[in-house]
PDB file of C-alpha atoms in Angstrom:
ATOM      1  CA  UNK A 229      33.349   0.237   4.526  1.00  0.00           C
ATOM      2  CA  UNK A 230      36.789  -0.590   3.106  1.00  0.00           C
ATOM      3  CA  UNK A 231      39.715   1.622   4.064  1.00  0.00           C
ATOM      4  CA  UNK A 232      41.970   2.732   1.255  1.00  0.00           C
ATOM      5  CA  UNK A 233      45.651   1.970   1.684  1.00  0.00           C
ATOM      6  CA  UNK A 234      48.300   4.224   0.128  1.00  0.00           C
ATOM      7  CA  UNK A 235      49.164   3.274  -3.440  1.00  0.00           C
ATOM      8  CA  UNK A 236      52.180   1.093  -4.085  1.00  0.00           C
ATOM      9  CA  UNK A 237      55.159   3.031  -5.468  1.00  0.00           C
ATOM     10  CA  UNK A 238      58.281   2.055  -7.360  1.00  0.00           C
ATOM     11  CA  UNK A 239      61.856   1.690  -6.176  1.00  0.00           C
ATOM     12  CA  UNK A 240      64.824   1.094  -8.478  1.00  0.00           C
ATOM     13  CA  UNK A 241      67.737  -1.089  -7.392  1.00  0.00           C
ATOM     14  CA  UNK A 242      70.824  -0.347  -9.463  1.00  0.00           C
ATOM     15  CA  UNK A 243      73.524  -2.799 -10.451  1.00  0.00           C
ATOM     16  CA  UNK A 244      76.905  -2.109  -8.798  1.00  0.00           C
ATOM     17  CA  UNK A 245      77.819   1.366 -10.067  1.00  0.00           C
ATOM     18  CA  UNK A 246      81.370   2.246 -11.074  1.00  0.00           C
ATOM     19  CA  UNK A 247      80.513   5.017 -13.561  1.00  0.00           C
ATOM     20  CA  UNK A 248      78.303   7.600 -11.874  1.00  0.00           C
ATOM     21  CA  UNK A 249      77.959   9.693 -15.034  1.00  0.00           C
ATOM     22  CA  UNK A 250      76.525   6.792 -17.017  1.00  0.00           C
ATOM     23  CA  UNK A 251      74.152   5.914 -14.160  1.00  0.00           C
ATOM     24  CA  UNK A 252      72.992   9.535 -13.879  1.00  0.00           C
ATOM     25  CA  UNK A 253      71.884   9.354 -17.517  1.00  0.00           C
ATOM     26  CA  UNK A 254      70.073   6.060 -16.949  1.00  0.00           C
ATOM     27  CA  UNK A 255      68.276   7.441 -13.915  1.00  0.00           C
ATOM     28  CA  UNK A 256      67.130  10.459 -15.938  1.00  0.00           C
ATOM     29  CA  UNK A 257      65.609   7.987 -18.397  1.00  0.00           C
ATOM     30  CA  UNK A 258      63.871   6.187 -15.548  1.00  0.00           C
ATOM     31  CA  UNK A 259      62.453   9.401 -14.097  1.00  0.00           C
ATOM     32  CA  UNK A 260      60.970  10.225 -17.496  1.00  0.00           C
ATOM     33  CA  UNK A 261      58.894   7.056 -17.198  1.00  0.00           C
ATOM     34  CA  UNK A 262      56.825   8.320 -14.276  1.00  0.00           C
ATOM     35  CA  UNK A 263      56.588   8.099 -10.516  1.00  0.00           C
ATOM     36  CA  UNK A 264      59.575   6.821  -8.544  1.00  0.00           C
ATOM     37  CA  UNK A 265      59.795   6.779  -4.754  1.00  0.00           C
ATOM     38  CA  UNK A 266      63.411   5.774  -4.274  1.00  0.00           C
ATOM     39  CA  UNK A 267      66.642   4.555  -5.797  1.00  0.00           C
ATOM     40  CA  UNK A 268      68.690   1.938  -3.954  1.00  0.00           C
ATOM     41  CA  UNK A 269      72.241   2.555  -5.133  1.00  0.00           C
ATOM     42  CA  UNK A 270      74.663  -0.347  -5.125  1.00  0.00           C
ATOM     43  CA  UNK A 271      78.281   0.678  -5.518  1.00  0.00           C
ATOM     44  CA  UNK A 272      81.076  -1.201  -7.262  1.00  0.00           C
ATOM     45  CA  UNK A 273      84.159  -1.829  -5.123  1.00  0.00           C
ATOM     46  CA  UNK A 274      86.578   1.032  -4.668  1.00  0.00           C
ATOM     47  CA  UNK A 275      88.240   3.158  -2.061  1.00  0.00           C
ATOM     48  CA  UNK A 276      86.012   5.073   0.345  1.00  0.00           C
ATOM     49  CA  UNK A 277      86.630   8.444  -1.254  1.00  0.00           C
ATOM     50  CA  UNK A 278      85.702   7.308  -4.763  1.00  0.00           C
ATOM     51  CA  UNK A 279      82.553   5.624  -3.484  1.00  0.00           C
ATOM     52  CA  UNK A 280      81.520   8.802  -1.661  1.00  0.00           C
ATOM     53  CA  UNK A 281      82.136  10.844  -4.825  1.00  0.00           C
ATOM     54  CA  UNK A 282      79.870   8.516  -6.818  1.00  0.00           C
ATOM     55  CA  UNK A 283      77.104   9.024  -4.273  1.00  0.00           C
ATOM     56  CA  UNK A 284      77.572  12.796  -4.388  1.00  0.00           C
ATOM     57  CA  UNK A 285      77.334  12.780  -8.186  1.00  0.00           C
ATOM     58  CA  UNK A 286      74.014  10.956  -8.102  1.00  0.00           C
ATOM     59  CA  UNK A 287      72.442  12.549  -5.027  1.00  0.00           C
ATOM     60  CA  UNK A 288      71.676  15.861  -6.726  1.00  0.00           C
ATOM     61  CA  UNK A 289      69.753  14.639  -9.781  1.00  0.00           C
ATOM     62  CA  UNK A 290      67.943  11.919  -7.831  1.00  0.00           C
ATOM     63  CA  UNK A 291      66.890  14.087  -4.894  1.00  0.00           C
ATOM     64  CA  UNK A 292      66.160  16.999  -7.210  1.00  0.00           C
ATOM     65  CA  UNK A 293      63.374  14.885  -8.683  1.00  0.00           C
ATOM     66  CA  UNK A 294      61.933  14.271  -5.176  1.00  0.00           C
ATOM     67  CA  UNK A 295      63.235  10.707  -5.193  1.00  0.00           C
ATOM     68  CA  UNK A 296      65.003   9.287  -2.131  1.00  0.00           C
ATOM     69  CA  UNK A 297      68.536   7.970  -2.600  1.00  0.00           C
ATOM     70  CA  UNK A 298      69.473   5.017  -0.399  1.00  0.00           C
ATOM     71  CA  UNK A 299      72.969   3.500  -0.500  1.00  0.00           C
ATOM     72  CA  UNK A 300      73.640  -0.190   0.043  1.00  0.00           C
ATOM     73  CA  UNK A 301      75.928  -1.457   2.798  1.00  0.00           C
ATOM     74  CA  UNK A 302      77.733   1.614   4.173  1.00  0.00           C
ATOM     75  CA  UNK A 303      76.199   4.183   6.500  1.00  0.00           C
ATOM     76  CA  UNK A 304      79.425   6.192   6.358  1.00  0.00           C
ATOM     77  CA  UNK A 305      79.451   6.404   2.556  1.00  0.00           C
ATOM     78  CA  UNK A 306      75.732   7.183   2.497  1.00  0.00           C
ATOM     79  CA  UNK A 307      76.101   9.989   5.023  1.00  0.00           C
ATOM     80  CA  UNK A 308      79.193  11.623   3.551  1.00  0.00           C
ATOM     81  CA  UNK A 309      77.781  11.334   0.056  1.00  0.00           C
ATOM     82  CA  UNK A 310      74.602  13.157   1.052  1.00  0.00           C
ATOM     83  CA  UNK A 311      72.230  10.235   0.501  1.00  0.00           C
ATOM     84  CA  UNK A 312      68.895   9.916   2.278  1.00  0.00           C
ATOM     85  CA  UNK A 313      69.643   6.585   3.878  1.00  0.00           C
ATOM     86  CA  UNK A 314      71.360   3.220   3.948  1.00  0.00           C
ATOM     87  CA  UNK A 315      70.216  -0.308   3.081  1.00  0.00           C
ATOM     88  CA  UNK A 316      71.733  -3.094   5.188  1.00  0.00           C
ATOM     89  CA  UNK A 317      71.688  -6.867   4.949  1.00  0.00           C
ATOM     90  CA  UNK A 318      72.796  -7.464   8.545  1.00  0.00           C
ATOM     91  CA  UNK A 319      70.686  -8.373  11.549  1.00  0.00           C
ATOM     92  CA  UNK A 320      69.436  -6.283  14.463  1.00  0.00           C
ATOM     93  CA  UNK A 321      72.979  -5.534  15.673  1.00  0.00           C
ATOM     94  CA  UNK A 322      73.920  -3.909  12.361  1.00  0.00           C
ATOM     95  CA  UNK A 323      70.661  -1.961  12.386  1.00  0.00           C
ATOM     96  CA  UNK A 324      71.269  -0.741  15.942  1.00  0.00           C
ATOM     97  CA  UNK A 325      74.805   0.336  15.059  1.00  0.00           C
ATOM     98  CA  UNK A 326      73.589   2.267  12.036  1.00  0.00           C
ATOM     99  CA  UNK A 327      70.760   3.814  14.008  1.00  0.00           C
ATOM    100  CA  UNK A 328      73.254   5.015  16.607  1.00  0.00           C
ATOM    101  CA  UNK A 329      75.623   6.549  14.045  1.00  0.00           C
ATOM    102  CA  UNK A 330      72.864   8.134  11.944  1.00  0.00           C
ATOM    103  CA  UNK A 331      70.968   9.481  14.982  1.00  0.00           C
ATOM    104  CA  UNK A 332      67.587   9.078  13.318  1.00  0.00           C
ATOM    105  CA  UNK A 333      68.438  11.518  10.564  1.00  0.00           C
ATOM    106  CA  UNK A 334      68.379   9.063   7.650  1.00  0.00           C
ATOM    107  CA  UNK A 335      66.391   6.122   6.336  1.00  0.00           C
ATOM    108  CA  UNK A 336      67.538   2.646   7.359  1.00  0.00           C
ATOM    109  CA  UNK A 337      66.276  -0.260   5.279  1.00  0.00           C
ATOM    110  CA  UNK A 338      66.891  -3.972   5.732  1.00  0.00           C
ATOM    111  CA  UNK A 339      67.219  -6.815   3.256  1.00  0.00           C
ATOM    112  CA  UNK A 340      68.690 -10.309   3.195  1.00  0.00           C
ATOM    113  CA  UNK A 341      65.793 -11.539   5.337  1.00  0.00           C
ATOM    114  CA  UNK A 342      65.524 -15.298   4.879  1.00  0.00           C
ATOM    115  CA  UNK A 343      62.882 -16.128   7.492  1.00  0.00           C
ATOM    116  CA  UNK A 344      59.891 -14.449   9.072  1.00  0.00           C
ATOM    117  CA  UNK A 345      61.647 -14.075  12.404  1.00  0.00           C
ATOM    118  CA  UNK A 346      64.547 -12.275  10.675  1.00  0.00           C
ATOM    119  CA  UNK A 347      62.101  -9.682   9.357  1.00  0.00           C
ATOM    120  CA  UNK A 348      60.414  -9.298  12.729  1.00  0.00           C
ATOM    121  CA  UNK A 349      63.782  -8.914  14.465  1.00  0.00           C
ATOM    122  CA  UNK A 350      64.895  -6.030  12.252  1.00  0.00           C
ATOM    123  CA  UNK A 351      61.425  -4.513  12.409  1.00  0.00           C
ATOM    124  CA  UNK A 352      61.710  -4.406  16.183  1.00  0.00           C
ATOM    125  CA  UNK A 353      65.172  -2.852  15.783  1.00  0.00           C
ATOM    126  CA  UNK A 354      63.502   0.158  14.177  1.00  0.00           C
ATOM    127  CA  UNK A 355      64.098  -0.062  10.427  1.00  0.00           C
ATOM    128  CA  UNK A 356      62.151   2.194   8.085  1.00  0.00           C
ATOM    129  CA  UNK A 357      61.426  -0.589   5.599  1.00  0.00           C
ATOM    130  CA  UNK A 358      62.098  -4.269   4.969  1.00  0.00           C
ATOM    131  CA  UNK A 359      62.785  -5.810   1.554  1.00  0.00           C
ATOM    132  CA  UNK A 360      61.719  -9.256   0.398  1.00  0.00           C
ATOM    133  CA  UNK A 361      62.741 -11.146  -2.728  1.00  0.00           C
ATOM    134  CA  UNK A 362      66.065  -9.596  -3.730  1.00  0.00           C
ATOM    135  CA  UNK A 363      68.790 -11.846  -5.168  1.00  0.00           C
ATOM    136  CA  UNK A 364      70.600 -14.092  -2.707  1.00  0.00           C
ATOM    137  CA  UNK A 365      74.363 -13.643  -2.171  1.00  0.00           C
ATOM    138  CA  UNK A 366      75.022 -16.343  -4.783  1.00  0.00           C
ATOM    139  CA  UNK A 367      72.898 -14.476  -7.338  1.00  0.00           C
ATOM    140  CA  UNK A 368      69.980 -16.925  -7.309  1.00  0.00           C
ATOM    141  CA  UNK A 369      66.428 -15.657  -6.876  1.00  0.00           C
ATOM    142  CA  UNK A 370      63.857 -16.834  -4.334  1.00  0.00           C
ATOM    143  CA  UNK A 371      60.682 -18.290  -5.883  1.00  0.00           C
ATOM    144  CA  UNK A 372      58.159 -15.598  -6.774  1.00  0.00           C
ATOM    145  CA  UNK A 373      55.251 -17.333  -4.938  1.00  0.00           C
ATOM    146  CA  UNK A 374      57.316 -17.275  -1.743  1.00  0.00           C
ATOM    147  CA  UNK A 375      58.001 -13.554  -2.155  1.00  0.00           C
ATOM    148  CA  UNK A 376      54.308 -12.876  -2.779  1.00  0.00           C
ATOM    149  CA  UNK A 377      53.394 -14.832   0.344  1.00  0.00           C
ATOM    150  CA  UNK A 378      55.997 -13.070   2.498  1.00  0.00           C
ATOM    151  CA  UNK A 379      55.135  -9.557   1.286  1.00  0.00           C
ATOM    152  CA  UNK A 380      51.406 -10.179   1.744  1.00  0.00           C
ATOM    153  CA  UNK A 381      51.951 -11.520   5.259  1.00  0.00           C
ATOM    154  CA  UNK A 382      54.050  -8.518   6.248  1.00  0.00           C
ATOM    155  CA  UNK A 383      51.802  -5.893   4.650  1.00  0.00           C
ATOM    156  CA  UNK A 384      48.733  -7.300   6.383  1.00  0.00           C
ATOM    157  CA  UNK A 385      50.199  -7.415   9.882  1.00  0.00           C
ATOM    158  CA  UNK A 386      52.945  -4.816  10.279  1.00  0.00           C
ATOM    159  CA  UNK A 387      53.045  -1.035   9.987  1.00  0.00           C
ATOM    160  CA  UNK A 388      56.678  -0.854   8.862  1.00  0.00           C
ATOM    161  CA  UNK A 389      56.628  -0.525   5.047  1.00  0.00           C
ATOM    162  CA  UNK A 390      57.874  -3.369   2.902  1.00  0.00           C
ATOM    163  CA  UNK A 391      59.508  -3.528  -0.510  1.00  0.00           C
ATOM    164  CA  UNK A 392      58.748  -6.475  -2.783  1.00  0.00           C
ATOM    165  CA  UNK A 393      61.537  -7.106  -5.294  1.00  0.00           C
ATOM    166  CA  UNK A 394      60.289  -7.878  -8.800  1.00  0.00           C
ATOM    167  CA  UNK A 395      62.438 -10.418 -10.702  1.00  0.00           C
ATOM    168  CA  UNK A 396      60.955  -9.325 -14.033  1.00  0.00           C
ATOM    169  CA  UNK A 397      58.358  -6.895 -15.474  1.00  0.00           C
ATOM    170  CA  UNK A 398      55.560  -9.474 -15.460  1.00  0.00           C
ATOM    171  CA  UNK A 399      55.702  -9.884 -11.673  1.00  0.00           C
ATOM    172  CA  UNK A 400      54.983  -6.244 -10.806  1.00  0.00           C
ATOM    173  CA  UNK A 401      51.192  -6.589 -10.777  1.00  0.00           C
ATOM    174  CA  UNK A 402      51.200  -9.661  -8.536  1.00  0.00           C
ATOM    175  CA  UNK A 403      53.582  -8.000  -6.082  1.00  0.00           C
ATOM    176  CA  UNK A 404      51.525  -4.801  -5.989  1.00  0.00           C
ATOM    177  CA  UNK A 405      48.472  -6.942  -5.241  1.00  0.00           C
ATOM    178  CA  UNK A 406      50.090  -8.011  -1.939  1.00  0.00           C
ATOM    179  CA  UNK A 407      49.665  -4.519  -0.505  1.00  0.00           C
ATOM    180  CA  UNK A 408      53.421  -3.915  -0.327  1.00  0.00           C
ATOM    181  CA  UNK A 409      54.137  -0.202  -0.089  1.00  0.00           C
ATOM    182  CA  UNK A 410      56.889  -0.467  -2.709  1.00  0.00           C
ATOM    183  CA  UNK A 411      57.799  -2.713  -5.623  1.00  0.00           C
ATOM    184  CA  UNK A 412      61.458  -2.721  -6.642  1.00  0.00           C
ATOM    185  CA  UNK A 413      62.712  -3.079 -10.193  1.00  0.00           C
ATOM    186  CA  UNK A 414      66.132  -4.660  -9.849  1.00  0.00           C
ATOM    187  CA  UNK A 415      69.439  -4.520 -11.662  1.00  0.00           C
ATOM    188  CA  UNK A 416      67.871  -6.418 -14.566  1.00  0.00           C
ATOM    189  CA  UNK A 417      66.033  -3.201 -15.493  1.00  0.00           C
ATOM    190  CA  UNK A 418      69.389  -1.567 -16.300  1.00  0.00           C
ATOM    191  CA  UNK A 419      70.580  -4.279 -18.676  1.00  0.00           C
ATOM    192  CA  UNK A 420      71.900  -3.222 -22.059  1.00  0.00           C
ATOM    193  CA  UNK A 421      69.081  -2.893 -24.564  1.00  0.00           C
ATOM    194  CA  UNK A 422      66.322  -2.424 -21.992  1.00  0.00           C
ATOM    195  CA  UNK A 423      64.157   0.680 -22.319  1.00  0.00           C
ATOM    196  CA  UNK A 424      64.219   1.874 -18.715  1.00  0.00           C
ATOM    197  CA  UNK A 425      61.764   4.685 -19.345  1.00  0.00           C
ATOM    198  CA  UNK A 426      59.241   2.244 -20.803  1.00  0.00           C
ATOM    199  CA  UNK A 427      59.792  -0.245 -17.972  1.00  0.00           C
ATOM    200  CA  UNK A 428      59.018   2.394 -15.353  1.00  0.00           C
ATOM    201  CA  UNK A 429      55.953   3.553 -17.283  1.00  0.00           C
ATOM    202  CA  UNK A 430      54.662  -0.014 -17.657  1.00  0.00           C
ATOM    203  CA  UNK A 431      55.279  -0.812 -13.997  1.00  0.00           C
ATOM    204  CA  UNK A 432      53.402   2.298 -12.910  1.00  0.00           C
ATOM    205  CA  UNK A 433      50.539   1.344 -15.233  1.00  0.00           C
ATOM    206  CA  UNK A 434      50.409  -2.144 -13.700  1.00  0.00           C
ATOM    207  CA  UNK A 435      50.344  -0.632 -10.201  1.00  0.00           C
ATOM    208  CA  UNK A 436      47.582   1.802 -11.190  1.00  0.00           C
ATOM    209  CA  UNK A 437      45.515  -1.038 -12.656  1.00  0.00           C
ATOM    210  CA  UNK A 438      45.937  -3.008  -9.443  1.00  0.00           C
ATOM    211  CA  UNK A 439      44.812  -0.020  -7.365  1.00  0.00           C
ATOM    212  CA  UNK A 440      41.766   0.417  -9.606  1.00  0.00           C
ATOM    213  CA  UNK A 441      40.806  -3.247  -9.172  1.00  0.00           C
ATOM    214  CA  UNK A 442      41.102  -2.953  -5.404  1.00  0.00           C
ATOM    215  CA  UNK A 443      39.011   0.210  -5.361  1.00  0.00           C
ATOM    216  CA  UNK A 444      36.278  -1.522  -7.367  1.00  0.00           C
ATOM    217  CA  UNK A 445      35.951  -4.451  -4.951  1.00  0.00           C
TER     218      UNK A 445
END
C-alpha cells in the first residue's frame, strides 16, 4: 500500500520591496488565485526602521489570509516587524545564531545551498526548511534538471521540508513531481504585465494534477 504524502503548496518570493503599499496590492491579487503557504519577503536597502515598517505593513494582510510571512536576511527586522520567520543564506553558524536569538519562536529557512553537504549541514543545525534552485548572487539560475535532482533527493531522504524554486511557470509541475513540500514562484512572477492571480491559479492547478497522477499510480 502506498502512503500519501502531504500535497505540495506554493510559496511566493518577492522582488526587493521598497514600496510596501504596492506590494500589498500585488499580494492581494496573488491570494485571489488560490492556496498560498508562505511569502518570502525580500526588502530593498534602507535603514532598519524603514525596513521594519515595510514588514509591519505587509504582515497583517499576509497573515490575515493564513499565509506565513518570512523575511530574507535579517532576524531582527523579521522579529520587530512581526513576521513569522527569517530566511538566511548563511551556513550553520548563521542558523545557530538566529536560532539563539529567536528562541524557537519563529521559522528559520535556509537557501544559498550549493552542494548536498551544505544542505545537510543546515538541516542538522535545525532549520525549518531548505530551498533549492533560487537565483545565485550574480543573478544567474542553476539548471532546472539539477534543481529537480536535488529536490527529489532531499524529499526522499530527509524529514525537513524543502522548497523548490521555479524559474518559470512551466517548471512547476516537474518540481511538484519531486515530492518537495513547497514550490516557490520567484520575483519573475511580479514582473510588470504578469497576471499574478492567474499564475497562482495555474500553479495550483499544475500541483493538483501532479497529486492526482501520483494518487492514480
